[in-house]
PDB file of C-alpha atoms in Angstrom:
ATOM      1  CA  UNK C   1       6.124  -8.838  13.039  1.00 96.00           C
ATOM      2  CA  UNK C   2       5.263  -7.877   9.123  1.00 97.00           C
ATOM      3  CA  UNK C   3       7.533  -4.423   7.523  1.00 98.00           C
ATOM      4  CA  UNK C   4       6.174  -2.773   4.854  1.00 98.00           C
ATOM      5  CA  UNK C   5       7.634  -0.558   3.039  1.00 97.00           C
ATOM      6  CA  UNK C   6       5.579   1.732   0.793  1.00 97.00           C
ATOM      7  CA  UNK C   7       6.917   4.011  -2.407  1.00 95.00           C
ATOM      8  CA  UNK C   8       4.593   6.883  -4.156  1.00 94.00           C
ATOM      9  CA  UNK C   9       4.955  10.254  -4.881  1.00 92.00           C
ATOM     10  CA  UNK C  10       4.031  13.126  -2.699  1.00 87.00           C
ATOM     11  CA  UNK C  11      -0.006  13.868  -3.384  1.00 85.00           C
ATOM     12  CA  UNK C  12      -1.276  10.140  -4.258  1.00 89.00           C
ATOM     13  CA  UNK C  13      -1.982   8.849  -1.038  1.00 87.00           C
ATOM     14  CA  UNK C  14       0.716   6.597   0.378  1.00 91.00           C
ATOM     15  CA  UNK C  15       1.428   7.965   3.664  1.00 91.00           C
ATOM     16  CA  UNK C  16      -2.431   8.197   4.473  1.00 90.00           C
ATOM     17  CA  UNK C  17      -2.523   4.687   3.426  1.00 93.00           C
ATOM     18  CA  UNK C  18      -0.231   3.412   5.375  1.00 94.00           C
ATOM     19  CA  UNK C  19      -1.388   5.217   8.469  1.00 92.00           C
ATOM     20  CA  UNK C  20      -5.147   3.718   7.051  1.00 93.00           C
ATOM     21  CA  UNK C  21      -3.408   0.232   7.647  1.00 95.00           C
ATOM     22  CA  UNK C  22      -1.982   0.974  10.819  1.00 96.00           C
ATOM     23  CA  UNK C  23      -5.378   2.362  12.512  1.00 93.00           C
ATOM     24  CA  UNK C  24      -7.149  -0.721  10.880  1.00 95.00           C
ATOM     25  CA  UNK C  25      -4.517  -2.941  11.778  1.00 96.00           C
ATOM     26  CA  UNK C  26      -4.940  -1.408  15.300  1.00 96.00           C
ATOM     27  CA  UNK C  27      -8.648  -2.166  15.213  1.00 93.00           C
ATOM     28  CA  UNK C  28      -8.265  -5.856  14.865  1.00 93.00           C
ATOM     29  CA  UNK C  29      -6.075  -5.709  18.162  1.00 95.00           C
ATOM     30  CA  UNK C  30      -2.610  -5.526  16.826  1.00 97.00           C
ATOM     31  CA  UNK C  31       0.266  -3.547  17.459  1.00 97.00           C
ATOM     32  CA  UNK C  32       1.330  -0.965  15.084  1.00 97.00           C
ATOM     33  CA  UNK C  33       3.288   1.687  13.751  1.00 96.00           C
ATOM     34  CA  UNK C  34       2.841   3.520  10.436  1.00 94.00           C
ATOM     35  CA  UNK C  35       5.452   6.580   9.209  1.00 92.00           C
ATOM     36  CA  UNK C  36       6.109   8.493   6.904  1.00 89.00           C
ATOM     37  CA  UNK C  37       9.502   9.726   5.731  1.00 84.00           C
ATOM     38  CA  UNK C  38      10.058  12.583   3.597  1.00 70.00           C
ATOM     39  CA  UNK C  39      11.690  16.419   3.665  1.00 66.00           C
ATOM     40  CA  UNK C  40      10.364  19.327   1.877  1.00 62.00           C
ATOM     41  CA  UNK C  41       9.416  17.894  -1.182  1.00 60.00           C
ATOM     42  CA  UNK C  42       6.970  19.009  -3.416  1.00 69.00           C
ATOM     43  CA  UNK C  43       3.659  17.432  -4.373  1.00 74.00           C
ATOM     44  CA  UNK C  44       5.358  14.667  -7.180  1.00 80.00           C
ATOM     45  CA  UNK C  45       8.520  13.701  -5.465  1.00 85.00           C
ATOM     46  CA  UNK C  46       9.116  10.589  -4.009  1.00 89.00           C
ATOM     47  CA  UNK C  47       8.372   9.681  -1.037  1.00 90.00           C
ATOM     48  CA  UNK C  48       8.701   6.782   1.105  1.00 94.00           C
ATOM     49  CA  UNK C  49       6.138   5.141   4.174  1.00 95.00           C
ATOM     50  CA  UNK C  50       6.112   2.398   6.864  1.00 96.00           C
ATOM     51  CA  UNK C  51       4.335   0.234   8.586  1.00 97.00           C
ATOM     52  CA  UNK C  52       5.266  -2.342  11.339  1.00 98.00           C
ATOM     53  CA  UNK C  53       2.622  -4.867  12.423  1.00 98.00           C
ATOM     54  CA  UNK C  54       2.712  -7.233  15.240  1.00 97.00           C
ATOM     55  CA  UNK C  55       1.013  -9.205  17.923  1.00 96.00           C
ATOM     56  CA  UNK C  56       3.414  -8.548  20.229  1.00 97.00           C
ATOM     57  CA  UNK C  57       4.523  -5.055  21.080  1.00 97.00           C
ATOM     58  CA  UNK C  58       6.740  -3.650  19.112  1.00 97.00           C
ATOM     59  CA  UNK C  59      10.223  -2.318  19.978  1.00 95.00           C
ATOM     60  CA  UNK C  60      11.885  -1.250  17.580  1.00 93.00           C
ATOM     61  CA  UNK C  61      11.944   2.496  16.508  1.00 91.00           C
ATOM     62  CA  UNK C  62      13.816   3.234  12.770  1.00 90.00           C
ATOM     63  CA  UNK C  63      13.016   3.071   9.000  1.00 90.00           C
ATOM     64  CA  UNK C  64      12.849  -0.346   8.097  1.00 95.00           C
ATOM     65  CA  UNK C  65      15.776  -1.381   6.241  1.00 94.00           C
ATOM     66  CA  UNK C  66      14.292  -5.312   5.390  1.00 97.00           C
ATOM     67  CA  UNK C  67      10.841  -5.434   4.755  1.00 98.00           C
ATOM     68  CA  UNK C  68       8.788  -8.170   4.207  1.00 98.00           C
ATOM     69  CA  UNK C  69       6.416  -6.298   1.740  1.00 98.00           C
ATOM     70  CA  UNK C  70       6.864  -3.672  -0.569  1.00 98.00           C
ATOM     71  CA  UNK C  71       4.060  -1.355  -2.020  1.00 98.00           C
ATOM     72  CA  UNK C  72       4.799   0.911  -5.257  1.00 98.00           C
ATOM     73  CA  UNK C  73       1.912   3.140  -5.640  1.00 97.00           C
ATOM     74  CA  UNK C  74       3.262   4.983  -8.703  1.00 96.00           C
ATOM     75  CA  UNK C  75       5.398   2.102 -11.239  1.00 96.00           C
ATOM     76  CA  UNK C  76       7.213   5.244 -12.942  1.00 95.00           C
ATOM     77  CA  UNK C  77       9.199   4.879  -9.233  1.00 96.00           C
ATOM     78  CA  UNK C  78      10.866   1.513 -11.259  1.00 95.00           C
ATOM     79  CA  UNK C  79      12.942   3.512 -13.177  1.00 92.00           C
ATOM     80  CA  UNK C  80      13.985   5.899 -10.143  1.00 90.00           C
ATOM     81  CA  UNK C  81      14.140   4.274  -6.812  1.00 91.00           C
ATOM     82  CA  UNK C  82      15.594   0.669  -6.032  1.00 93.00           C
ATOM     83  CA  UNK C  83      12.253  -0.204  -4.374  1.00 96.00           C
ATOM     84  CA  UNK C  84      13.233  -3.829  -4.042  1.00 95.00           C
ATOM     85  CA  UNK C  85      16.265  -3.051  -1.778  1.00 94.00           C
ATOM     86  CA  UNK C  86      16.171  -5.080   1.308  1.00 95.00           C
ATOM     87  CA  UNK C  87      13.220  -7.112   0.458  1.00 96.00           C
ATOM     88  CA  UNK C  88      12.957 -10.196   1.610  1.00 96.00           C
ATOM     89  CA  UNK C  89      12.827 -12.678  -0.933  1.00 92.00           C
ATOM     90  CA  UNK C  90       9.758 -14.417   1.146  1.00 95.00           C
ATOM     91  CA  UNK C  91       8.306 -11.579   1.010  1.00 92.00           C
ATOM     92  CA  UNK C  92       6.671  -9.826  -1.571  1.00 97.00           C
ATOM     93  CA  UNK C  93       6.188  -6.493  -3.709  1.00 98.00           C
ATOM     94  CA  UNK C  94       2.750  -4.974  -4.967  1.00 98.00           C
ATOM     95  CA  UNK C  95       2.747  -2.466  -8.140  1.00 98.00           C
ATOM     96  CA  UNK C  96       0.133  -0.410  -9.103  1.00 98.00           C
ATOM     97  CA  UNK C  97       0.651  -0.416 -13.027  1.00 98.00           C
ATOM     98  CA  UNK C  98      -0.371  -2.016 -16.218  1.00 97.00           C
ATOM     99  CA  UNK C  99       3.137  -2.932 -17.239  1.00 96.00           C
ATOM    100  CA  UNK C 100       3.607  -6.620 -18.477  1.00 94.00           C
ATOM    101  CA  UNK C 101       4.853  -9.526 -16.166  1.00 93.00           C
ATOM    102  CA  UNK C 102       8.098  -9.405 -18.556  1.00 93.00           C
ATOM    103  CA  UNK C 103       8.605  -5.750 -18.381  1.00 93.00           C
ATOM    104  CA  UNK C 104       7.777  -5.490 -14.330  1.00 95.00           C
ATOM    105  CA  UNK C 105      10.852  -8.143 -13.680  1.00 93.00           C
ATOM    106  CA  UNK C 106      13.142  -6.377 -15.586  1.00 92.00           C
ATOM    107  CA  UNK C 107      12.598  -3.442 -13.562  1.00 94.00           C
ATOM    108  CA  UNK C 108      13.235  -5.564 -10.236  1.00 94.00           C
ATOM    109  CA  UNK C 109      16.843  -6.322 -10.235  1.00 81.00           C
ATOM    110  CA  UNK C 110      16.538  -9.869 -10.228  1.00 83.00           C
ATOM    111  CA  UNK C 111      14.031  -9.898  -7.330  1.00 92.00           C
ATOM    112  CA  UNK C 112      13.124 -13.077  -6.066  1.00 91.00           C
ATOM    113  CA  UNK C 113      10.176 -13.229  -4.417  1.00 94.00           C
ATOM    114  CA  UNK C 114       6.511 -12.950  -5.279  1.00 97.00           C
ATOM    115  CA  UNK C 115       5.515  -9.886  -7.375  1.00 97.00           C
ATOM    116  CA  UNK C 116       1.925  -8.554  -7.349  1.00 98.00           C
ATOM    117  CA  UNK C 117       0.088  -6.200 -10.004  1.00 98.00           C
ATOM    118  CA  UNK C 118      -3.565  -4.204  -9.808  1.00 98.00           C
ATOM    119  CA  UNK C 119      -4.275  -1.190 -12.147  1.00 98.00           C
ATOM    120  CA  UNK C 120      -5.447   1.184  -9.428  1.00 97.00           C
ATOM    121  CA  UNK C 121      -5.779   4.090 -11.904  1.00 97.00           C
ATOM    122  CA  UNK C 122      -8.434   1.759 -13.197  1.00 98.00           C
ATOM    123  CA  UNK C 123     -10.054   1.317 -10.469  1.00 98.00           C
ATOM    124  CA  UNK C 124      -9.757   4.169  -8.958  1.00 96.00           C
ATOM    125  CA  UNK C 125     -10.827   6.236 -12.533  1.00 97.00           C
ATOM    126  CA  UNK C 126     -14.010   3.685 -12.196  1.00 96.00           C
ATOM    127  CA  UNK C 127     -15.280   3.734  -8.793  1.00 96.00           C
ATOM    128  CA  UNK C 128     -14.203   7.816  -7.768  1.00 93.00           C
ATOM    129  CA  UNK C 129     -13.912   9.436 -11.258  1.00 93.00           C
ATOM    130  CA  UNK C 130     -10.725  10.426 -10.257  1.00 92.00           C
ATOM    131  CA  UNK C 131      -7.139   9.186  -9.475  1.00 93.00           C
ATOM    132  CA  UNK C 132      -6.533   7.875  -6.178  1.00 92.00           C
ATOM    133  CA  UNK C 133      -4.293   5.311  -6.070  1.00 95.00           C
ATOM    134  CA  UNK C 134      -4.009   4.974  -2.535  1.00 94.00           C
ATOM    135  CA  UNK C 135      -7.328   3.238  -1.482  1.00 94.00           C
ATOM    136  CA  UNK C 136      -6.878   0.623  -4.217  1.00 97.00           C
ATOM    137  CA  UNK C 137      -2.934  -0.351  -3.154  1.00 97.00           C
ATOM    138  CA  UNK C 138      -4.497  -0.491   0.905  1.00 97.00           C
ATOM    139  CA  UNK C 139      -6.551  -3.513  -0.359  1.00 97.00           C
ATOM    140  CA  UNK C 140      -4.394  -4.781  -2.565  1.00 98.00           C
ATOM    141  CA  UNK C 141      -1.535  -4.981   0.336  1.00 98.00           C
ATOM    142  CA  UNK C 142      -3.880  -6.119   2.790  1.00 97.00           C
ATOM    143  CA  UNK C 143      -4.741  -9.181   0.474  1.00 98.00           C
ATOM    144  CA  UNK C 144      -1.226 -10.181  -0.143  1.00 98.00           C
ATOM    145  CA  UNK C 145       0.108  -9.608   3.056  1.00 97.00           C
ATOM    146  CA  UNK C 146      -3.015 -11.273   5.015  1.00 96.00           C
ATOM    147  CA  UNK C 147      -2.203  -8.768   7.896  1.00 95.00           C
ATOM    148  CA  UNK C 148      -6.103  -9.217   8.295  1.00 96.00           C
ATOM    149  CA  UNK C 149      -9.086 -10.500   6.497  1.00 96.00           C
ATOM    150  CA  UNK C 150     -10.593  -9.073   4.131  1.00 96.00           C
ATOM    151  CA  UNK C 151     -13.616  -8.651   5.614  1.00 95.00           C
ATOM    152  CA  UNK C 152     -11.761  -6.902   8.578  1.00 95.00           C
ATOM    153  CA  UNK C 153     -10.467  -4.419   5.984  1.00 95.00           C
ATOM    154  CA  UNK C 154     -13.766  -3.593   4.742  1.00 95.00           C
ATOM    155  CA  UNK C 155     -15.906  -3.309   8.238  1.00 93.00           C
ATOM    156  CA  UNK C 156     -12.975  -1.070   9.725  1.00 93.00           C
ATOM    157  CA  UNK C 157     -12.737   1.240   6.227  1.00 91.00           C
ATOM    158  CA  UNK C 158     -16.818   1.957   6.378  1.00 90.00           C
ATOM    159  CA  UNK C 159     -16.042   2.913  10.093  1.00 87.00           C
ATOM    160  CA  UNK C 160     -13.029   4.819   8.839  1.00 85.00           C
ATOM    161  CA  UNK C 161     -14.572   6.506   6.186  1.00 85.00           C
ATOM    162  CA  UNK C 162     -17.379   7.549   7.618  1.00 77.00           C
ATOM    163  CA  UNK C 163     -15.517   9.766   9.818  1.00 78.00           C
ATOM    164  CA  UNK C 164     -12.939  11.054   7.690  1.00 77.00           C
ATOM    165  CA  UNK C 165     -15.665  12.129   4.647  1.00 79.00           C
ATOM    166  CA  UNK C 166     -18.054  12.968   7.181  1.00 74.00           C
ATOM    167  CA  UNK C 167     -18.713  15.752   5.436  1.00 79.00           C
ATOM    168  CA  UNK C 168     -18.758  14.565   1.734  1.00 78.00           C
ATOM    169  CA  UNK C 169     -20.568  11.240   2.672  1.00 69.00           C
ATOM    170  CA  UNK C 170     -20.657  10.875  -1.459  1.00 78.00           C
ATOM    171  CA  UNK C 171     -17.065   9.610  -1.512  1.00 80.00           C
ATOM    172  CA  UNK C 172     -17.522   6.636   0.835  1.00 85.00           C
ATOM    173  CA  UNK C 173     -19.459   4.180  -1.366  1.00 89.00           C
ATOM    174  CA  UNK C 174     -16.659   4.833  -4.178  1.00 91.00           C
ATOM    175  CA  UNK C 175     -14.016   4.422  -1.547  1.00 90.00           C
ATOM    176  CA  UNK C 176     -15.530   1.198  -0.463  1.00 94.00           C
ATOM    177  CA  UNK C 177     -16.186  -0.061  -4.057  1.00 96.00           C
ATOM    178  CA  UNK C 178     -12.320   0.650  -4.658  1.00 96.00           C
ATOM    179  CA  UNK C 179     -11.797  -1.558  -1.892  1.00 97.00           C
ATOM    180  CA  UNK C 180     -13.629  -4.269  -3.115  1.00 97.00           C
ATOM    181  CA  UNK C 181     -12.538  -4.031  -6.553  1.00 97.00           C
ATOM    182  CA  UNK C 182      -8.952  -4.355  -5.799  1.00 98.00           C
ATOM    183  CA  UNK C 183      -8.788  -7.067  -3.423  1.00 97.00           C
ATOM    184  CA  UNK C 184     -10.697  -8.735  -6.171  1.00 97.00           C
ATOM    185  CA  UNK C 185      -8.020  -7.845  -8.952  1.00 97.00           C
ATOM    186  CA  UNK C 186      -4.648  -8.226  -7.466  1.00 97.00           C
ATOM    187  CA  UNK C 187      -3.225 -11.205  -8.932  1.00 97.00           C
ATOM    188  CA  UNK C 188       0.101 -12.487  -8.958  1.00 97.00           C
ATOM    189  CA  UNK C 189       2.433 -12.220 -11.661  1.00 94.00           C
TER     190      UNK C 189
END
């Protein structure tokens, strides 16, 4: 079974994302669960997802404490939220920012394991002419994590997008060139 953890802030996407990952996850016959956890925060505050994939059913029902993969949609979360805690030092943690190797590490807490970076304001700015962090930091996980192949990502998104912008069918090619773009440009720091 893979845990990931994900940390944004409320309005840029990381809860749909995760559930994205579960339903495509889903599609490629595993078993999942994706969650969100939050209160009544406002559009800004942090706010924390999950995802549990397996090939097995899965059992277990809480917040996952130890994940093997940690996403950080916003890296201004660095300086606010111990994202690292619990990780699993085989794991690994993917940041959306355009900080330097040096800087990103000092942020971490001495983490461990293998750290990830892709500028999904970038890409996002590029391919939707606005920010959306969220469909950039799907790929970007999925790549790292190799919960699926890439291609599998990208055949189940078309299908996915297709129904949720049914009716702004404009936003899909953008949303897939995201895709593309980020699996492409997460590298390893």
């Amino acid at each position: 079974m893979i845990e990931i953890r994900w940390h944004g802030r409320g309005g840029q996407g990381a809860k749909t994302a995760s559930l994205l990952l579960a339903d495509a996850a889903f599609n490629t016959g595993k078993y999942i669960q994706g969650f969100p956890e939050y209160g009544p925060e406002r559009m800004g505050a942090p706010i924390t997802a999950y995802n549990r994939i397996s090939t097995e059913p899965i059992t277990i029902h809480s917040n996952i404490y130890e994940p093997d993969y940690v996403v950080v949609v916003d890296d201004t979360l660095l300086e606010a939220v111990d994202v690292t805690a619990g990780l699993k030092k085989t794991g690994a943690i993917v940041i959306n920012t355009t900080e330097d190797a040096e800087y990103i590490k000092s942020k971490l807490k001495n983490y461990e394991g293998e750290i990830y970076t892709v500028d999904a304001r970038k890409i996002s700015l590029e391919t939707l002419g606005r920010y959306f962090p969220n469909t950039a930091m799907l790929a970007a996980i999925v790549k790292v994590s190799k919960v699926m192949t890439d291609e599998e990502l990208l055949s189940d998104m078309q299908g996915s997008f297709k129904h949720k912008f049914a009716k702004k069918p404009e936003v899909i090619e953008g949303n897939m060139n995201a895709l593309k773009m980020a699996l492409s440009e997460v590298k390893k720091i």
